[in-house]
Short mmCIF file of C-alpha atoms in Angstrom, two decimals:
data_model
loop_
_atom_site.label_atom_id
_atom_site.label_comp_id
_atom_site.label_asym_id
_atom_site.label_seq_id
_atom_site.Cartn_x
_atom_site.Cartn_y
_atom_site.Cartn_z
CA MET A 186 -1.30 -12.36 -21.56
CA ASN A 187 1.09 -15.22 -20.99
CA THR A 188 -1.22 -17.71 -19.27
CA SER A 189 -3.99 -20.08 -20.31
CA ALA A 190 -7.48 -19.99 -18.83
CA ASP A 191 -6.72 -23.18 -16.89
CA ASP A 192 -3.53 -21.68 -15.41
CA THR A 193 -5.39 -18.51 -14.48
CA ASN A 194 -8.13 -20.47 -12.73
CA SER A 195 -5.72 -22.73 -10.85
CA ARG A 196 -3.69 -19.76 -9.62
CA ALA A 197 -6.86 -17.98 -8.48
CA ARG A 198 -7.91 -21.16 -6.66
CA ALA A 199 -4.50 -21.32 -4.94
CA LEU A 200 -4.94 -17.75 -3.68
CA TYR A 201 -8.53 -18.46 -2.61
CA GLU A 202 -7.35 -21.40 -0.50
CA ALA A 203 -4.39 -19.42 0.88
CA ARG A 204 -6.81 -16.72 2.06
CA ALA A 205 -9.14 -19.30 3.63
CA ASN A 206 -6.37 -21.30 5.33
CA ARG A 207 -4.04 -18.36 6.07
CA LEU A 208 -1.15 -20.31 4.59
CA ALA A 209 1.12 -18.47 2.18
CA ILE A 210 2.00 -19.85 -1.23
CA ALA A 211 5.05 -19.48 -3.46
CA PRO A 212 5.09 -16.52 -5.85
CA PHE A 213 3.55 -17.30 -9.23
CA THR A 214 6.46 -15.43 -10.81
CA ASP A 215 8.91 -17.98 -9.40
CA ALA A 216 7.45 -20.63 -11.71
CA ASP A 217 6.82 -18.19 -14.56
CA PRO A 218 8.90 -14.98 -14.50
CA THR A 219 7.22 -13.83 -17.74
CA LEU A 220 3.92 -13.06 -15.97
CA GLU A 221 2.85 -9.46 -16.48
CA ALA A 222 0.30 -7.08 -14.96
CA GLU A 223 -2.39 -8.27 -17.40
CA ASP A 224 -1.91 -11.84 -16.20
CA GLY A 225 -2.22 -10.65 -12.60
CA TYR A 226 -5.51 -8.89 -13.31
CA ALA A 227 -6.88 -12.00 -15.03
CA ILE A 228 -6.11 -14.03 -11.91
CA GLN A 229 -7.59 -11.28 -9.73
CA ARG A 230 -10.88 -11.35 -11.66
CA GLU A 231 -11.13 -15.11 -11.22
CA LEU A 232 -10.39 -14.81 -7.49
CA VAL A 233 -12.96 -12.05 -7.03
CA GLY A 234 -15.55 -14.22 -8.75
CA MET A 235 -14.89 -16.99 -6.24
CA LEU A 236 -15.21 -14.61 -3.29
CA LEU A 237 -18.42 -13.08 -4.61
CA ALA A 238 -19.85 -16.57 -5.06
CA ASP A 239 -19.32 -17.00 -1.31
CA GLY A 240 -21.57 -14.01 -0.68
CA ASP A 241 -19.09 -11.14 -0.44
CA CYS A 242 -19.55 -7.94 -2.47
CA VAL A 243 -17.38 -5.16 -3.90
CA VAL A 244 -17.88 -1.85 -2.07
CA GLY A 245 -15.05 0.08 -3.68
CA TYR A 246 -11.51 -0.09 -4.96
CA LYS A 247 -8.02 0.46 -3.64
CA ALA A 248 -5.09 1.86 -5.53
CA GLY A 249 -1.58 0.74 -4.72
CA LEU A 250 1.89 1.69 -5.88
CA THR A 251 0.86 5.34 -5.98
CA SER A 252 4.24 6.69 -4.87
CA GLU A 253 7.37 6.94 -7.01
CA PRO A 254 9.52 4.79 -4.65
CA MET A 255 6.98 1.95 -4.80
CA GLN A 256 6.69 2.19 -8.58
CA GLU A 257 10.46 2.05 -8.85
CA MET A 258 10.55 -1.01 -6.60
CA PHE A 259 8.09 -2.86 -8.83
CA LYS A 260 9.53 -1.49 -12.07
CA THR A 261 6.23 0.06 -13.14
CA ARG A 262 5.16 3.56 -14.10
CA THR A 263 1.54 3.23 -13.03
CA PRO A 264 -0.34 2.28 -9.86
CA ASP A 265 -2.19 -1.01 -9.51
CA TYR A 266 -5.66 -1.67 -8.14
CA GLY A 267 -7.86 -4.21 -6.44
CA PRO A 268 -11.40 -4.38 -5.07
CA VAL A 269 -12.45 -3.46 -1.56
CA LEU A 270 -14.71 -6.24 -0.27
CA ALA A 271 -17.52 -5.60 2.22
CA SER A 272 -16.20 -8.32 4.54
CA THR A 273 -12.93 -6.40 5.03
CA VAL A 274 -14.31 -3.01 6.17
CA ARG A 275 -14.08 -2.01 9.84
CA ALA A 276 -14.93 1.17 11.79
CA SER A 277 -12.34 3.22 13.65
CA GLY A 278 -11.60 1.71 17.05
CA ALA A 279 -12.10 -1.83 15.83
CA ILE A 280 -10.20 -4.71 17.40
CA VAL A 281 -8.80 -6.80 14.57
CA PRO A 282 -7.16 -10.15 15.38
CA ALA A 283 -3.64 -10.58 14.06
CA SER A 284 -4.46 -14.22 13.43
CA ALA A 285 -6.86 -13.19 10.65
CA PHE A 286 -3.83 -12.44 8.46
CA ILE A 287 -0.58 -14.01 7.33
CA ALA A 288 2.02 -11.21 7.37
CA PRO A 289 0.10 -7.98 8.01
CA LYS A 290 1.36 -4.41 7.82
CA VAL A 291 -0.51 -1.14 8.30
CA GLU A 292 -0.66 1.97 6.12
CA ALA A 293 -2.50 5.28 6.57
CA GLU A 294 -4.27 6.90 3.65
CA ILE A 295 -7.02 9.25 2.54
CA VAL A 296 -10.29 7.58 1.57
CA PHE A 297 -13.09 9.04 -0.53
CA ARG A 298 -16.69 7.98 -1.06
CA LEU A 299 -18.36 8.74 -4.36
CA GLY A 300 -21.66 10.56 -4.45
CA ARG A 301 -22.28 9.72 -8.09
CA PRO A 302 -20.92 7.21 -10.62
CA LEU A 303 -17.67 7.69 -12.54
CA ARG A 304 -16.87 5.88 -15.78
CA GLY A 305 -13.80 6.38 -17.93
CA PRO A 306 -12.27 7.14 -20.27
CA GLY A 307 -11.96 10.90 -20.11
CA VAL A 308 -12.40 11.41 -16.36
CA THR A 309 -10.38 14.45 -15.26
CA VAL A 310 -9.24 15.41 -11.77
CA GLU A 311 -11.95 18.06 -11.70
CA THR A 312 -14.63 15.57 -12.81
CA ALA A 313 -13.45 13.18 -10.10
CA ARG A 314 -13.56 15.89 -7.44
CA GLU A 315 -17.12 16.78 -8.39
CA ALA A 316 -18.16 13.12 -8.02
CA ILE A 317 -16.74 12.73 -4.50
CA SER A 318 -19.22 13.32 -1.68
CA GLU A 319 -17.28 12.32 1.45
CA VAL A 320 -13.74 11.96 2.74
CA MET A 321 -12.39 10.05 5.70
CA ALA A 322 -9.20 8.95 7.40
CA GLY A 323 -8.29 5.37 6.67
CA LEU A 324 -5.95 2.59 7.69
CA GLU A 325 -5.29 -0.29 5.35
CA ILE A 326 -4.04 -3.62 6.64
CA VAL A 327 -2.01 -4.94 3.76
CA ASP A 328 -1.35 -8.66 3.77
CA SER A 329 0.29 -11.03 1.32
CA ARG A 330 -0.84 -14.53 0.57
CA ILE A 331 2.53 -14.85 -1.17
CA GLU A 332 5.19 -16.21 1.18
CA HIS A 333 7.56 -13.72 2.83
CA TRP A 334 6.21 -10.84 0.71
CA ARG A 335 8.36 -12.08 -2.18
CA ILE A 336 6.08 -10.37 -4.65
CA ARG A 337 6.58 -9.06 -8.13
CA LEU A 338 3.97 -6.93 -9.87
CA ALA A 339 1.86 -9.81 -11.23
CA ASP A 340 1.84 -11.52 -7.82
CA THR A 341 0.53 -8.55 -5.85
CA ILE A 342 -2.06 -7.66 -8.50
CA ALA A 343 -3.38 -11.23 -8.51
CA ASP A 344 -3.57 -11.14 -4.70
CA LEU A 345 -6.12 -8.28 -4.68
CA ALA A 346 -3.27 -5.75 -4.63
CA SER A 347 -2.25 -7.25 -1.26
CA ASN A 348 -5.37 -5.96 0.48
CA GLY A 349 -6.25 -7.46 3.85
CA ALA A 350 -8.71 -5.11 5.55
CA ILE A 351 -9.50 -1.42 5.99
CA VAL A 352 -10.43 0.69 9.01
CA LEU A 353 -12.31 3.96 8.46
CA SER A 354 -13.08 7.06 10.50
CA GLN A 355 -16.46 8.77 10.40
CA PRO A 356 -16.95 10.40 7.00
CA LEU A 357 -16.98 14.15 6.48
CA ALA A 358 -18.62 16.03 3.63
CA LEU A 359 -16.00 16.92 1.04
CA ASP A 360 -14.90 20.56 1.15
CA PRO A 361 -14.45 21.40 -2.54
CA GLU A 362 -12.10 24.24 -1.62
CA HIS A 363 -9.65 22.09 0.34
CA ASP A 364 -6.55 20.84 -1.44
CA HIS A 365 -6.00 17.28 -0.19
CA ARG A 366 -2.46 17.30 -1.50
CA LEU A 367 -1.74 19.37 1.62
CA THR A 368 -3.55 17.12 4.10
CA GLY A 369 -0.92 16.14 6.64
CA MET A 370 -0.84 12.95 8.71
CA VAL A 371 1.05 11.65 11.77
CA PHE A 372 1.09 7.88 12.29
CA THR A 373 1.80 6.30 15.66
CA ARG A 374 2.16 2.76 16.95
CA ASN A 375 1.67 2.33 20.68
CA GLY A 376 2.10 6.08 21.13
CA ASP A 377 5.38 6.35 19.21
CA VAL A 378 5.54 8.27 15.95
CA VAL A 379 6.57 5.82 13.22
CA ALA A 380 5.69 7.80 10.09
CA THR A 381 4.39 11.07 8.73
CA GLY A 382 2.97 11.91 5.35
CA ALA A 383 0.80 14.17 3.23
CA GLY A 384 -1.83 13.64 0.58
CA ALA A 385 0.59 14.56 -2.20
CA ALA A 386 2.35 11.21 -1.63
CA ALA A 387 -0.58 9.53 -3.42
CA LEU A 388 0.15 10.09 -7.13
CA GLY A 389 0.79 13.75 -6.43
CA ASP A 390 -2.89 14.30 -5.53
CA PRO A 391 -5.29 11.76 -3.98
CA VAL A 392 -8.12 13.05 -6.18
CA LYS A 393 -5.97 12.18 -9.19
CA VAL A 394 -6.05 8.59 -7.95
CA VAL A 395 -9.84 8.59 -8.26
CA ALA A 396 -9.61 9.82 -11.85
CA TRP A 397 -6.93 7.23 -12.64
CA LEU A 398 -9.07 4.42 -11.23
CA ALA A 399 -12.17 5.53 -13.16
CA ASN A 400 -10.25 5.68 -16.43
CA THR A 401 -8.38 2.41 -15.88
CA LEU A 402 -11.47 0.46 -14.83
CA GLY A 403 -13.49 2.05 -17.61
CA ARG A 404 -11.23 0.38 -20.17
CA HIS A 405 -12.42 -2.93 -18.72
CA GLY A 406 -16.09 -1.94 -18.76
CA VAL A 407 -16.25 -1.29 -15.01
CA THR A 408 -18.00 1.77 -13.53
CA LEU A 409 -17.18 3.26 -10.15
CA LYS A 410 -20.59 3.39 -8.50
CA ALA A 411 -22.17 5.96 -6.21
CA GLY A 412 -21.29 4.91 -2.67
CA HIS A 413 -18.05 3.21 -3.67
CA LEU A 414 -15.08 3.70 -1.35
CA ILE A 415 -11.80 4.72 -2.98
CA MET A 416 -8.58 3.97 -1.09
CA THR A 417 -6.09 6.41 -2.59
CA GLY A 418 -2.79 4.85 -1.52
CA ALA A 419 -0.36 4.84 1.38
CA LEU A 420 1.23 8.09 2.53
CA HIS A 421 4.25 6.30 4.03
CA ALA A 422 6.04 2.95 4.14
CA ALA A 423 3.96 0.11 5.61
CA VAL A 424 4.54 -0.71 9.29
CA PRO A 425 4.48 -4.35 10.53
CA MET A 426 1.49 -5.26 12.71
CA HIS A 427 1.71 -7.45 15.84
CA PRO A 428 -0.72 -8.60 18.56
CA GLY A 429 -1.29 -5.90 21.15
CA ASP A 430 -0.40 -2.99 18.84
CA ARG A 431 -2.48 0.18 18.75
CA PHE A 432 -2.21 2.24 15.60
CA VAL A 433 -3.49 5.81 15.27
CA ALA A 434 -3.30 8.02 12.20
CA GLU A 435 -4.12 11.66 12.92
CA PHE A 436 -5.01 13.69 9.83
CA ASP A 437 -5.43 17.40 9.32
CA ARG A 438 -9.15 18.21 9.07
CA LEU A 439 -10.15 14.52 8.92
CA GLY A 440 -9.29 13.68 12.53
CA PRO A 441 -7.97 10.36 13.85
CA VAL A 442 -8.56 6.75 12.86
CA THR A 443 -7.60 3.97 15.30
CA LEU A 444 -6.90 0.26 15.03
CA HIS A 445 -6.38 -2.15 17.94
CA VAL A 446 -4.69 -5.45 17.16
CA GLY A 447 -5.96 -8.47 19.04
CA GLY A 448 -3.95 -11.55 19.82
CA ALA A 449 -6.30 -14.16 18.39
#
Protein backbone atom coordinates (compact mmCIF):
# COMPACT_ATOMS: atom_id res chain seq x y z
CA MET A 1 0.00 0.00 0.00
CA ASN A 2 1.11 3.53 -0.77
CA THR A 3 -1.15 5.48 1.60
CA SER A 4 -1.28 6.21 5.31
CA ALA A 5 -4.28 5.43 7.50
CA ASP A 6 -5.10 9.14 7.66
CA ASP A 7 -5.01 9.47 3.86
CA THR A 8 -7.19 6.38 3.49
CA ASN A 9 -9.76 7.75 5.93
CA SER A 10 -9.86 11.21 4.37
CA ARG A 11 -10.35 9.76 0.89
CA ALA A 12 -13.14 7.51 2.14
CA ARG A 13 -14.75 10.53 3.79
CA ALA A 14 -14.53 12.47 0.50
CA LEU A 15 -16.35 9.65 -1.31
CA TYR A 16 -18.93 9.38 1.48
CA GLU A 17 -19.72 13.09 1.13
CA ALA A 18 -19.74 12.88 -2.67
CA ARG A 19 -22.34 10.10 -2.47
CA ALA A 20 -24.46 12.07 0.01
CA ASN A 21 -24.26 15.37 -1.89
CA ARG A 22 -24.17 13.89 -5.42
CA LEU A 23 -21.20 16.08 -6.24
CA ALA A 24 -18.29 14.43 -8.01
CA ILE A 25 -14.72 14.76 -6.78
CA ALA A 26 -11.35 14.72 -8.53
CA PRO A 27 -9.72 11.32 -9.06
CA PHE A 28 -7.46 10.29 -6.19
CA THR A 29 -4.95 9.13 -8.79
CA ASP A 30 -4.58 12.70 -10.07
CA ALA A 31 -2.93 13.69 -6.79
CA ASP A 32 -1.15 10.35 -6.36
CA PRO A 33 -0.65 8.31 -9.56
CA THR A 34 1.14 5.59 -7.54
CA LEU A 35 -2.12 4.39 -5.94
CA GLU A 36 -2.74 0.70 -6.59
CA ALA A 37 -5.64 -1.73 -6.25
CA GLU A 38 -4.70 -2.49 -2.64
CA ASP A 39 -4.98 1.20 -1.78
CA GLY A 40 -8.39 1.32 -3.45
CA TYR A 41 -9.66 -1.61 -1.40
CA ALA A 42 -8.40 0.01 1.81
CA ILE A 43 -10.40 3.14 0.98
CA GLN A 44 -13.40 0.98 0.03
CA ARG A 45 -13.36 -0.78 3.41
CA GLU A 46 -13.31 2.56 5.23
CA LEU A 47 -16.19 3.86 3.09
CA VAL A 48 -18.26 0.71 3.66
CA GLY A 49 -17.74 1.10 7.40
CA MET A 50 -19.16 4.61 7.22
CA LEU A 51 -22.19 3.46 5.24
CA LEU A 52 -22.87 0.54 7.58
CA ALA A 53 -22.68 2.93 10.53
CA ASP A 54 -25.58 4.79 8.90
CA GLY A 55 -27.66 1.62 9.04
CA ASP A 56 -27.06 0.07 5.63
CA CYS A 57 -26.01 -3.57 5.25
CA VAL A 58 -24.12 -5.72 2.74
CA VAL A 59 -26.42 -8.15 0.89
CA GLY A 60 -23.92 -9.40 -1.67
CA TYR A 61 -21.06 -8.46 -3.93
CA LYS A 62 -20.55 -7.25 -7.46
CA ALA A 63 -17.69 -8.10 -9.74
CA GLY A 64 -16.49 -5.62 -12.32
CA LEU A 65 -13.92 -5.63 -15.10
CA THR A 66 -14.88 -9.21 -15.95
CA SER A 67 -14.36 -8.81 -19.70
CA GLU A 68 -11.02 -8.68 -21.51
CA PRO A 69 -11.66 -5.24 -23.10
CA MET A 70 -12.38 -3.70 -19.68
CA GLN A 71 -9.31 -5.32 -18.13
CA GLU A 72 -7.20 -3.98 -20.97
CA MET A 73 -8.65 -0.51 -20.45
CA PHE A 74 -7.68 -0.53 -16.77
CA LYS A 75 -4.39 -2.36 -17.34
CA THR A 76 -5.32 -5.22 -15.04
CA ARG A 77 -5.53 -8.98 -15.47
CA THR A 78 -8.18 -9.58 -12.84
CA PRO A 79 -11.69 -8.31 -12.09
CA ASP A 80 -12.43 -5.98 -9.20
CA TYR A 81 -15.22 -6.14 -6.64
CA GLY A 82 -17.39 -4.11 -4.33
CA PRO A 83 -20.28 -4.72 -1.95
CA VAL A 84 -23.95 -4.66 -2.87
CA LEU A 85 -25.76 -2.59 -0.25
CA ALA A 86 -29.38 -3.26 0.75
CA SER A 87 -30.32 0.37 0.11
CA THR A 88 -29.41 0.02 -3.59
CA VAL A 89 -31.56 -3.02 -4.52
CA ARG A 90 -34.75 -2.53 -6.56
CA ALA A 91 -37.29 -4.91 -8.12
CA SER A 92 -37.92 -5.13 -11.86
CA GLY A 93 -40.25 -2.38 -13.02
CA ALA A 94 -38.93 0.10 -10.48
CA ILE A 95 -38.92 3.81 -11.24
CA VAL A 96 -35.50 5.13 -10.29
CA PRO A 97 -34.90 8.91 -10.33
CA ALA A 98 -31.97 10.05 -12.43
CA SER A 99 -31.30 12.71 -9.82
CA ALA A 100 -30.25 10.01 -7.35
CA PHE A 101 -26.98 9.65 -9.29
CA ILE A 102 -24.18 11.76 -10.70
CA ALA A 103 -23.35 10.25 -14.11
CA PRO A 104 -25.31 6.99 -14.34
CA LYS A 105 -25.05 4.26 -16.97
CA VAL A 106 -26.86 0.93 -17.20
CA GLU A 107 -25.52 -2.58 -17.73
CA ALA A 108 -27.28 -5.95 -17.99
CA GLU A 109 -25.89 -9.00 -16.24
CA ILE A 110 -26.63 -12.39 -14.74
CA VAL A 111 -27.18 -12.42 -10.98
CA PHE A 112 -26.96 -15.40 -8.65
CA ARG A 113 -28.13 -15.92 -5.08
CA LEU A 114 -26.23 -18.32 -2.86
CA GLY A 115 -28.04 -21.09 -1.06
CA ARG A 116 -25.11 -21.84 1.21
CA PRO A 117 -21.90 -20.06 2.26
CA LEU A 118 -18.72 -20.02 0.18
CA ARG A 119 -15.29 -19.29 1.61
CA GLY A 120 -12.01 -19.41 -0.26
CA PRO A 121 -9.35 -20.34 -0.95
CA GLY A 122 -9.89 -23.45 -3.03
CA VAL A 123 -13.39 -22.74 -4.34
CA THR A 124 -13.78 -24.29 -7.79
CA VAL A 125 -16.35 -23.52 -10.47
CA GLU A 126 -18.13 -26.74 -9.59
CA THR A 127 -18.14 -25.90 -5.87
CA ALA A 128 -19.53 -22.46 -6.69
CA ARG A 129 -22.27 -23.93 -8.90
CA GLU A 130 -23.33 -26.28 -6.12
CA ALA A 131 -23.63 -23.33 -3.70
CA ILE A 132 -25.90 -21.28 -5.98
CA SER A 133 -29.62 -21.67 -5.35
CA GLU A 134 -31.21 -19.03 -7.61
CA VAL A 135 -30.51 -17.03 -10.74
CA MET A 136 -32.11 -13.86 -12.04
CA ALA A 137 -31.84 -11.20 -14.70
CA GLY A 138 -30.24 -8.02 -13.46
CA LEU A 139 -29.55 -4.43 -14.40
CA GLU A 140 -26.81 -2.51 -12.68
CA ILE A 141 -26.81 1.27 -12.59
CA VAL A 142 -23.15 2.12 -12.50
CA ASP A 143 -22.29 5.59 -11.27
CA SER A 144 -19.04 7.37 -10.53
CA ARG A 145 -18.44 9.76 -7.70
CA ILE A 146 -15.24 10.61 -9.58
CA GLU A 147 -15.75 13.55 -11.94
CA HIS A 148 -16.36 12.78 -15.63
CA TRP A 149 -15.62 9.06 -15.11
CA ARG A 150 -11.90 9.90 -15.15
CA ILE A 151 -11.16 6.75 -13.21
CA ARG A 152 -8.12 4.57 -12.91
CA LEU A 153 -8.21 1.20 -11.17
CA ALA A 154 -7.68 2.49 -7.62
CA ASP A 155 -10.36 5.16 -8.09
CA THR A 156 -13.13 2.80 -9.19
CA ILE A 157 -12.26 0.20 -6.54
CA ALA A 158 -12.39 2.84 -3.81
CA ASP A 159 -15.76 4.02 -5.14
CA LEU A 160 -17.45 0.65 -4.46
CA ALA A 161 -16.46 -0.53 -7.94
CA SER A 162 -18.62 2.30 -9.32
CA ASN A 163 -21.85 0.69 -8.10
CA GLY A 164 -24.95 2.87 -7.96
CA ALA A 165 -27.96 0.55 -7.75
CA ILE A 166 -29.27 -2.78 -9.04
CA VAL A 167 -32.62 -3.89 -10.43
CA LEU A 168 -33.55 -7.57 -10.27
CA SER A 169 -36.14 -9.84 -11.89
CA GLN A 170 -37.96 -12.53 -9.97
CA PRO A 171 -35.53 -15.31 -9.06
CA LEU A 172 -35.64 -18.77 -10.61
CA ALA A 173 -34.27 -21.97 -9.11
CA LEU A 174 -30.90 -22.72 -10.64
CA ASP A 175 -30.97 -25.47 -13.27
CA PRO A 176 -27.71 -27.33 -12.64
CA GLU A 177 -27.76 -28.65 -16.20
CA HIS A 178 -27.92 -25.25 -17.88
CA ASP A 179 -24.68 -23.69 -19.08
CA HIS A 180 -24.96 -19.97 -18.31
CA ARG A 181 -22.10 -19.20 -20.65
CA LEU A 182 -24.72 -19.66 -23.37
CA THR A 183 -27.41 -17.48 -21.80
CA GLY A 184 -28.15 -14.81 -24.40
CA MET A 185 -29.42 -11.29 -23.74
CA VAL A 186 -30.92 -8.44 -25.79
CA PHE A 187 -30.80 -4.97 -24.24
CA THR A 188 -33.12 -2.17 -25.33
CA ARG A 189 -33.53 1.49 -24.43
CA ASN A 190 -36.91 2.98 -25.25
CA GLY A 191 -37.63 0.04 -27.53
CA ASP A 192 -34.40 0.28 -29.55
CA VAL A 193 -31.80 -2.47 -29.35
CA VAL A 194 -28.61 -0.93 -27.98
CA ALA A 195 -26.64 -4.05 -27.03
CA THR A 196 -26.59 -7.82 -27.03
CA GLY A 197 -24.51 -10.23 -25.01
CA ALA A 198 -24.09 -13.69 -23.56
CA GLY A 199 -23.03 -15.07 -20.21
CA ALA A 200 -19.59 -15.99 -21.52
CA ALA A 201 -18.73 -12.27 -21.56
CA ALA A 202 -18.38 -12.45 -17.75
CA LEU A 203 -14.93 -13.98 -17.20
CA GLY A 204 -15.74 -16.70 -19.70
CA ASP A 205 -18.41 -18.15 -17.37
CA PRO A 206 -20.56 -16.24 -14.84
CA VAL A 207 -20.25 -19.12 -12.37
CA LYS A 208 -16.48 -18.66 -12.53
CA VAL A 209 -17.06 -15.13 -11.24
CA VAL A 210 -18.67 -16.57 -8.11
CA ALA A 211 -15.65 -18.81 -7.52
CA TRP A 212 -13.28 -15.89 -8.12
CA LEU A 213 -15.13 -13.71 -5.62
CA ALA A 214 -15.17 -16.43 -2.96
CA ASN A 215 -11.44 -17.03 -3.32
CA THR A 216 -10.51 -13.34 -3.48
CA LEU A 217 -12.65 -12.36 -0.49
CA GLY A 218 -11.50 -15.42 1.42
CA ARG A 219 -7.94 -14.07 1.37
CA HIS A 220 -9.29 -11.10 3.34
CA GLY A 221 -11.21 -13.26 5.81
CA VAL A 222 -14.60 -12.57 4.22
CA THR A 223 -17.17 -15.33 3.61
CA LEU A 224 -19.89 -15.15 0.97
CA LYS A 225 -23.01 -15.89 3.00
CA ALA A 226 -26.12 -17.88 2.19
CA GLY A 227 -28.57 -15.43 0.64
CA HIS A 228 -25.87 -13.16 -0.76
CA LEU A 229 -26.47 -11.74 -4.23
CA ILE A 230 -23.60 -12.05 -6.71
CA MET A 231 -23.53 -9.62 -9.63
CA THR A 232 -21.37 -11.38 -12.20
CA GLY A 233 -20.43 -8.50 -14.50
CA ALA A 234 -21.72 -6.63 -17.53
CA LEU A 235 -22.40 -8.50 -20.76
CA HIS A 236 -21.93 -5.36 -22.89
CA ALA A 237 -20.65 -1.79 -22.78
CA ALA A 238 -22.52 0.47 -20.33
CA VAL A 239 -25.28 2.67 -21.80
CA PRO A 240 -25.84 6.24 -20.50
CA MET A 241 -29.06 6.75 -18.52
CA HIS A 242 -31.31 9.82 -18.84
CA PRO A 243 -34.68 10.92 -17.38
CA GLY A 244 -37.57 9.27 -19.19
CA ASP A 245 -35.57 6.25 -20.40
CA ARG A 246 -36.99 2.74 -20.20
CA PHE A 247 -34.45 -0.06 -20.20
CA VAL A 248 -35.31 -3.73 -20.74
CA ALA A 249 -32.91 -6.65 -20.77
CA GLU A 250 -34.46 -9.86 -22.11
CA PHE A 251 -32.54 -13.01 -21.19
CA ASP A 252 -32.86 -16.56 -22.41
CA ARG A 253 -34.59 -18.65 -19.74
CA LEU A 254 -34.42 -15.84 -17.14
CA GLY A 255 -36.97 -13.56 -18.80
CA PRO A 256 -36.97 -9.75 -18.78
CA VAL A 257 -35.88 -7.15 -16.23
CA THR A 258 -37.10 -3.56 -16.61
CA LEU A 259 -35.98 -0.18 -15.31
CA HIS A 260 -37.88 3.12 -15.68
CA VAL A 261 -35.89 6.30 -15.18
CA GLY A 262 -37.69 9.14 -13.46
CA GLY A 263 -36.92 12.79 -13.90
CA ALA A 264 -36.48 13.74 -10.25
